[in-house]
mmCIF file of C-alpha atoms in Angstrom:
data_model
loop_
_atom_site.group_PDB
_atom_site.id
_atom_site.type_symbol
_atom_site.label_atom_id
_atom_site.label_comp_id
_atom_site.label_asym_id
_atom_site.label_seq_id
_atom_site.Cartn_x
_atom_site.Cartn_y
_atom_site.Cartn_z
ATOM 1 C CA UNK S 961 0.000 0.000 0.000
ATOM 2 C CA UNK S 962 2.628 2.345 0.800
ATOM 3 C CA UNK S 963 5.046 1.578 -1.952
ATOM 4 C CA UNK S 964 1.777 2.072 -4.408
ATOM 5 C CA UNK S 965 1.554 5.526 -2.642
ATOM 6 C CA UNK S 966 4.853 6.410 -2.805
ATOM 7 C CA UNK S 967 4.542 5.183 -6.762
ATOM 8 C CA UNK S 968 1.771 7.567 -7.455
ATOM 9 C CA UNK S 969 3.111 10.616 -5.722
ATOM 10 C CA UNK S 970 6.391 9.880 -7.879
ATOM 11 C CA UNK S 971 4.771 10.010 -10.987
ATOM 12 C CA UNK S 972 2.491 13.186 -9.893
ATOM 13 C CA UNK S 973 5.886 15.343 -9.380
ATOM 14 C CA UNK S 974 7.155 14.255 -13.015
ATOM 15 C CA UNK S 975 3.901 15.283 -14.744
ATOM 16 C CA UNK S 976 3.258 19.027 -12.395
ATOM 17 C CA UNK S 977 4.627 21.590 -14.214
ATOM 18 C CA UNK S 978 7.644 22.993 -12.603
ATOM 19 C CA UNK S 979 7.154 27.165 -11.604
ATOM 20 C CA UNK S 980 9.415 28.993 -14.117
ATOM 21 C CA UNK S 981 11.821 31.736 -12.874
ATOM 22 C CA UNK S 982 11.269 35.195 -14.216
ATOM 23 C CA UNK S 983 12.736 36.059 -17.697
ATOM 24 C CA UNK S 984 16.042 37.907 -17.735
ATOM 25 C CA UNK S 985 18.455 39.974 -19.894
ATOM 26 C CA UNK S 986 21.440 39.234 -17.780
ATOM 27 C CA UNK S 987 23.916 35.531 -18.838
ATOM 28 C CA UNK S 988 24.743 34.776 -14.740
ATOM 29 C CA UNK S 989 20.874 34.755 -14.246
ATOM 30 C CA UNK S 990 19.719 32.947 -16.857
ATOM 31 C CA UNK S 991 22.590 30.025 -16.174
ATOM 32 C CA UNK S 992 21.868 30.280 -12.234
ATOM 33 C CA UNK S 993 18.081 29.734 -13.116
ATOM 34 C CA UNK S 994 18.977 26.874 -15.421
ATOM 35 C CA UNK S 995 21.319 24.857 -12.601
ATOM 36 C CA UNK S 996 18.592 25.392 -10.284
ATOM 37 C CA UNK S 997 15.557 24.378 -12.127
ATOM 38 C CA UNK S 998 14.959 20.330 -11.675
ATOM 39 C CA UNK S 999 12.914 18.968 -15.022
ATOM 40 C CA UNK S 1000 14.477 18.693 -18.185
ATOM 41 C CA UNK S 1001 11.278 20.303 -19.751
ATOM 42 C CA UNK S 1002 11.379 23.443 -17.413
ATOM 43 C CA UNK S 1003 14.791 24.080 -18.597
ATOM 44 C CA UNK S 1004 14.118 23.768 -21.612
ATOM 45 C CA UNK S 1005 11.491 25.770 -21.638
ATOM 46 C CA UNK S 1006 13.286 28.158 -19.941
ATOM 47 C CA UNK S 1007 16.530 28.581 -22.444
ATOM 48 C CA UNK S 1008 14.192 29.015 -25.238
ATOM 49 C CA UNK S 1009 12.182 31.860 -23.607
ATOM 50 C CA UNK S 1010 15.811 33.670 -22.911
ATOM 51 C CA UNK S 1011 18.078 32.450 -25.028
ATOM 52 C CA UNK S 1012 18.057 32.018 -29.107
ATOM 53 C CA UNK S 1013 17.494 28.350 -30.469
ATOM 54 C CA UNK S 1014 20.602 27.627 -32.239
ATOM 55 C CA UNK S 1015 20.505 23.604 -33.335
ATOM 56 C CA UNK S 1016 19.394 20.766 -31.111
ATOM 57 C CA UNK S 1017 20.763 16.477 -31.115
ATOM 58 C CA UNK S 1018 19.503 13.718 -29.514
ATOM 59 C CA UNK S 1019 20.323 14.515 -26.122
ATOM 60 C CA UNK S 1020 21.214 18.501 -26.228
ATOM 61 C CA UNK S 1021 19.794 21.612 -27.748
ATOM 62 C CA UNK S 1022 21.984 24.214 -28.534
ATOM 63 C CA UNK S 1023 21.465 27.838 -27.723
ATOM 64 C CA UNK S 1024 23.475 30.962 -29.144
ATOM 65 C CA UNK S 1025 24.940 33.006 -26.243
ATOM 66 C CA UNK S 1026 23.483 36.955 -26.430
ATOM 67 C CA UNK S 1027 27.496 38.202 -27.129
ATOM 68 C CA UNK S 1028 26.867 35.860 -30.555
ATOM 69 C CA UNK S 1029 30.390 34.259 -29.674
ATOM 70 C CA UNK S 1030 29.612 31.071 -27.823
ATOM 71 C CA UNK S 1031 27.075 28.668 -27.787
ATOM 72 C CA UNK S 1032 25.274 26.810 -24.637
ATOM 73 C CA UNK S 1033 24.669 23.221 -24.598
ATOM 74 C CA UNK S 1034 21.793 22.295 -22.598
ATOM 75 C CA UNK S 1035 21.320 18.358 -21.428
ATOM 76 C CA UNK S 1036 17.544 17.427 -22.404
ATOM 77 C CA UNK S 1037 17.806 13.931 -20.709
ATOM 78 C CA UNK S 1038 20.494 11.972 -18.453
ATOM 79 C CA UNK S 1039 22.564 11.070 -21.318
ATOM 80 C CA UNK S 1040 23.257 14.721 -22.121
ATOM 81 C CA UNK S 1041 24.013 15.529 -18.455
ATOM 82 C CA UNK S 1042 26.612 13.208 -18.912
ATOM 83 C CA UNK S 1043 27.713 14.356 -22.048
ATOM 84 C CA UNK S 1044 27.961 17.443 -20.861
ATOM 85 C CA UNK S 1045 29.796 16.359 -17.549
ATOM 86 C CA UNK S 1046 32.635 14.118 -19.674
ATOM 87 C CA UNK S 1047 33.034 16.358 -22.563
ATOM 88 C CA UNK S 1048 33.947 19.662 -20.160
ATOM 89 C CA UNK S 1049 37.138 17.333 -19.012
ATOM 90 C CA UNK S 1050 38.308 16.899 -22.594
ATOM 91 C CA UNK S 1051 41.217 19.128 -23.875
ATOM 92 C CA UNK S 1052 42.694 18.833 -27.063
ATOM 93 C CA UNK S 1053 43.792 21.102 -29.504
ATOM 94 C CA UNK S 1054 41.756 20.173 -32.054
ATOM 95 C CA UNK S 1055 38.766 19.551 -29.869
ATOM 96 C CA UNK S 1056 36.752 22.802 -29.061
ATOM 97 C CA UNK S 1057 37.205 23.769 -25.499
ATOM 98 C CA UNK S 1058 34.620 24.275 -23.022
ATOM 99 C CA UNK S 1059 34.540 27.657 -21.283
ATOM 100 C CA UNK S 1060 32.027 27.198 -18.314
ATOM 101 C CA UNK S 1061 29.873 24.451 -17.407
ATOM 102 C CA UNK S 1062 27.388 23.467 -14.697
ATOM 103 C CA UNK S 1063 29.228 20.853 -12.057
ATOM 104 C CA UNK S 1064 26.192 18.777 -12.481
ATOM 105 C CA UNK S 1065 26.328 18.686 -16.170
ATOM 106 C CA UNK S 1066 23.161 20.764 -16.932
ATOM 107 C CA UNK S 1067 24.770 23.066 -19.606
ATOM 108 C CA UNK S 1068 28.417 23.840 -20.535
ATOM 109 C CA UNK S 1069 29.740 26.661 -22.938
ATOM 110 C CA UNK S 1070 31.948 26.620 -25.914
ATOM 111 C CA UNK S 1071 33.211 28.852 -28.370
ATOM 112 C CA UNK S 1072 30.796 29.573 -31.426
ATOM 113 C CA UNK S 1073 32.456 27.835 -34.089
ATOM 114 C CA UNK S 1074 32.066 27.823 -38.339
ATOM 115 C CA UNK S 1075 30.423 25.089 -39.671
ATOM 116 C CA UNK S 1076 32.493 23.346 -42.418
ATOM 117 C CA UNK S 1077 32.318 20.818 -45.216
ATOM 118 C CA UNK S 1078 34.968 17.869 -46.134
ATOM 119 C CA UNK S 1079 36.250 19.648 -48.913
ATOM 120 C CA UNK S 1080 36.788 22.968 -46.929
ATOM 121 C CA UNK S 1081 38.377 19.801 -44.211
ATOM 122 C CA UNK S 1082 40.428 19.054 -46.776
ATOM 123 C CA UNK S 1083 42.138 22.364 -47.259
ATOM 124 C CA UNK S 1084 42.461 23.400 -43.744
ATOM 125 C CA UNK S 1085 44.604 19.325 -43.074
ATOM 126 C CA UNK S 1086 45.270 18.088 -47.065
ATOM 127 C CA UNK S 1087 43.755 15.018 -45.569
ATOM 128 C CA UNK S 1088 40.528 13.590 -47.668
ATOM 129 C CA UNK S 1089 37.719 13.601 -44.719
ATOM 130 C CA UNK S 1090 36.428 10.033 -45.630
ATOM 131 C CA UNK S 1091 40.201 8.635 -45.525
ATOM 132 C CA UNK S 1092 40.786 10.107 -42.606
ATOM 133 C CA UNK S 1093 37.906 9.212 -40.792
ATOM 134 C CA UNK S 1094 38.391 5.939 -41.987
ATOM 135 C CA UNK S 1095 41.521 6.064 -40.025
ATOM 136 C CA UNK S 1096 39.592 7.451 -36.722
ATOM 137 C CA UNK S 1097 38.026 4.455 -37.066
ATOM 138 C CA UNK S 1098 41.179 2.334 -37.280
ATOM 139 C CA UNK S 1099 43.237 3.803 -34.417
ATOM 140 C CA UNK S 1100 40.018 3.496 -32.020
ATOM 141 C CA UNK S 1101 38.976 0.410 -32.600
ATOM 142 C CA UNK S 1102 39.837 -0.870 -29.107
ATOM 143 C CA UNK S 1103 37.289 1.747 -27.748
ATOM 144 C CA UNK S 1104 34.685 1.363 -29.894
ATOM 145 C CA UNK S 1105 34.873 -2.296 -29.580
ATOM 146 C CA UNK S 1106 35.254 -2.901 -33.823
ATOM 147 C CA UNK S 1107 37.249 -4.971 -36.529
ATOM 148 C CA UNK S 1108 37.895 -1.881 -38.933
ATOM 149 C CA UNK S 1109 40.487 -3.029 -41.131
ATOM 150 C CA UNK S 1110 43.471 -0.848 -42.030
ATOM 151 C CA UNK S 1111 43.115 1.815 -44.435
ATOM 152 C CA UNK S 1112 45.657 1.532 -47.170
ATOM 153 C CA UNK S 1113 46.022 5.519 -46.003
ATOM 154 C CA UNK S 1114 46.911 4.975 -42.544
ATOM 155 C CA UNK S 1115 50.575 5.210 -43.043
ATOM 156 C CA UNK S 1116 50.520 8.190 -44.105
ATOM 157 C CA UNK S 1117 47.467 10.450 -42.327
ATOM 158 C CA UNK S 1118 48.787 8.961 -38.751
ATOM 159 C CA UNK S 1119 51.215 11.457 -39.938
ATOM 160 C CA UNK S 1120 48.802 14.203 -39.738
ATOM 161 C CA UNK S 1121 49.024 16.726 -37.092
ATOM 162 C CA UNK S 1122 45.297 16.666 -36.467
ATOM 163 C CA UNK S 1123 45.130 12.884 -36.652
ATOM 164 C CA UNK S 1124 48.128 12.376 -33.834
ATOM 165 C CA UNK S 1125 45.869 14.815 -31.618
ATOM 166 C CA UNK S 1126 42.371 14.047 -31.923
ATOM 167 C CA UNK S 1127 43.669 9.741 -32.141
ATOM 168 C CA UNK S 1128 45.809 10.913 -28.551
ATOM 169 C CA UNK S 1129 42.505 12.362 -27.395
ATOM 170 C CA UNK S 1130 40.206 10.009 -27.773
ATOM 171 C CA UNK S 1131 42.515 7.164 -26.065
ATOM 172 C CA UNK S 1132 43.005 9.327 -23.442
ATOM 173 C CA UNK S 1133 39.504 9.882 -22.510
ATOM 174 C CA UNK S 1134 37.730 6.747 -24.537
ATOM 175 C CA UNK S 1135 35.969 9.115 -26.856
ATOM 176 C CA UNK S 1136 34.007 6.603 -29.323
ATOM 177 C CA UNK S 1137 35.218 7.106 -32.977
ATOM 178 C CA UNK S 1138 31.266 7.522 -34.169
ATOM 179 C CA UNK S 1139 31.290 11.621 -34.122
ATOM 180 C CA UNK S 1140 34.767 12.279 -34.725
ATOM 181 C CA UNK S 1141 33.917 10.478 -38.462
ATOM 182 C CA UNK S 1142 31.635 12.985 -39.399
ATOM 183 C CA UNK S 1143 32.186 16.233 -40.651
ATOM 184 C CA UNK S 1144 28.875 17.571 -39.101
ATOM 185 C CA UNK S 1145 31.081 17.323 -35.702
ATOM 186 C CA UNK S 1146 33.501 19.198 -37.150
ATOM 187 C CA UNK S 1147 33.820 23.461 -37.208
ATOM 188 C CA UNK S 1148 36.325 25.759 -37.862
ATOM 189 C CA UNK S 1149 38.167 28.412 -35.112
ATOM 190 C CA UNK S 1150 41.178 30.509 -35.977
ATOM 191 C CA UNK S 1151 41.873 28.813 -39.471
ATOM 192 C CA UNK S 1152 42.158 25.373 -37.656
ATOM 193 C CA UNK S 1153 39.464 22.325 -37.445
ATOM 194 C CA UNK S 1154 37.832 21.465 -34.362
ATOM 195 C CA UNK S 1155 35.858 18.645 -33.239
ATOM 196 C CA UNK S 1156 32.483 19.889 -31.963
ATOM 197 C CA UNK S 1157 31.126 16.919 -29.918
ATOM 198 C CA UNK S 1158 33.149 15.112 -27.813
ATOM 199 C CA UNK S 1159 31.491 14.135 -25.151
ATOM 200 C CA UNK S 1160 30.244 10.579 -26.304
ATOM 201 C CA UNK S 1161 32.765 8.214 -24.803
ATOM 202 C CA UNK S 1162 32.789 4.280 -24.045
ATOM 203 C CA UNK S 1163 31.370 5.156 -20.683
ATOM 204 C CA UNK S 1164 28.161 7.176 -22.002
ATOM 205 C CA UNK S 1165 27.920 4.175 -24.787
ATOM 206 C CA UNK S 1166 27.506 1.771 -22.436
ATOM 207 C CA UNK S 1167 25.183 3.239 -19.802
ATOM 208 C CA UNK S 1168 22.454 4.752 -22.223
ATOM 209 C CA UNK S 1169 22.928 3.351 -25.403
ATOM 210 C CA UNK S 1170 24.247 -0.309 -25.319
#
C-alpha cells in the first residue's frame, strides 16, 4: 500500500509543471536559473524563452549566447548531463574547449564555431575527410569495440598533425570514434578544425545506449 503511494506521488511530481523563474536579460541569471531548475522540460522551456534556439541532437539543444560568440549546450535527458559532464574534461587542440559548465552537467559553454564541409576539411589538413575518418576508425577500434580493417592511407594520415591529436585524445579519454567520423562534428576556429562533440565516450555508450 505504501510503496503504491509512494509510486503515485512519484509520478504526480514528473507530470506538475515545474514554476518557471522570471525572464532575464542578464547571462549569470539565466545560467543560475537553469542549474537550479529540476525537469528537463522546465529548462528547456526556460533557455528558449531567454536564449536564441541555435541547433538541437539527440540529447542537447543548442542555444546561441546573447554576445553571438559562444554557444550553450543544454542536457535534455540523463545522457546529455553526462555528455555534458565528460566532454567539459576533454582538452585537445583540435577539440573545441569548453569555457564554463554546470558541475552537475546541466549546460556547458563553448566557443561559437564555423560550420564546415569535407572539402573545406580538406584544405584546412590536405587530408581527404572520408580517408581520414576511416583512419579514426582504425586507431580506435579498441574503444569502440570494432574490426575496422586498415586503411591503405593509414601510413601516411597517422602522420597528420590533427590525426596524432584528436587519435591521442580520444585514447586518453575513450571518446568513441562515431562523431569524430563525421564532418557535421567538425567546425572551424582561428583557421584550424575542431571537433564539436566530444562528449560521447565508451562510458556514455555503455550506460544509455548499449
Amino acid at each position: 500500500m505504501a510503496k503504491s503511494i509512494l509510486e503515485k506521488a512519484n509520478l504526480f511530481l514528473k507530470l506538475a509543471k515545474e514554476e518557471l523563474p522570471a525572464d532575464s536579460k542578464n547571462v549569470n541569471v539565466i545560467l543560475k536559473n537553469l542549474s537550479k531548475l529540476t525537469t528537463f522540460s522546465a529548462r528547456i522551456e526556460y533557455a528558449e524563452r531567454n536564449l536564441k534556439h541555435f541547433s538541437s541532437g539527440s540529447s542537447r539543444v543548442i542555444y546561441l549566447m546573447p554576445n553571438n560568440k559562444e554557444v550553450l549546450k543544454l542536457a535534455k535527458n540523463e545522457s546529455g548531463l553526462e555528455q555534458n559532464k565528460s566532454e567539459s574534461k576533454v582538452k585537445a587542440k583540435h577539440i573545441n574547449k569548453t569555457i564554463k559548465s554546470d558541475k552537475n552537467g546541466v549546460w556547458k559553454i563553448s566557443p561559437l564555431a564555423k560550420k564546415i564541409t569535407e572539402k573545406q576539411f580538406e584544405k584546412l589538413t590536405d587530408v581527404n575527410f572520408k580517408d581520414f575518418g576511416k583512419c579514426i576508425e582504425y586507431a580506435l577500434k579498441n574503444i569502440s569495440k570494432d574490426k575496422a580493417k586498415k586503411p591503405k592511407c593509414f601510413d601516411d594520415i597517422c602522420e597528420n598533425d590533427v590525426f596524432k591529436d584528436l587519435v591521442s585524445a580520444g585514447k586518453k579519454y575513450k571518446l568513441m570514434p562515431g562523431d569524430l567520423m563525421r564532418i557535421s562534428s567538425y567546425g572551424e576556429i582561428d583557421k584550424k578544425p575542431v571537433v564539436l562533440d566530444a562528449g560521447f565516450n565508451r562510458e556514455v555508450y555503455e550506460d544509455f545506449y548499449e
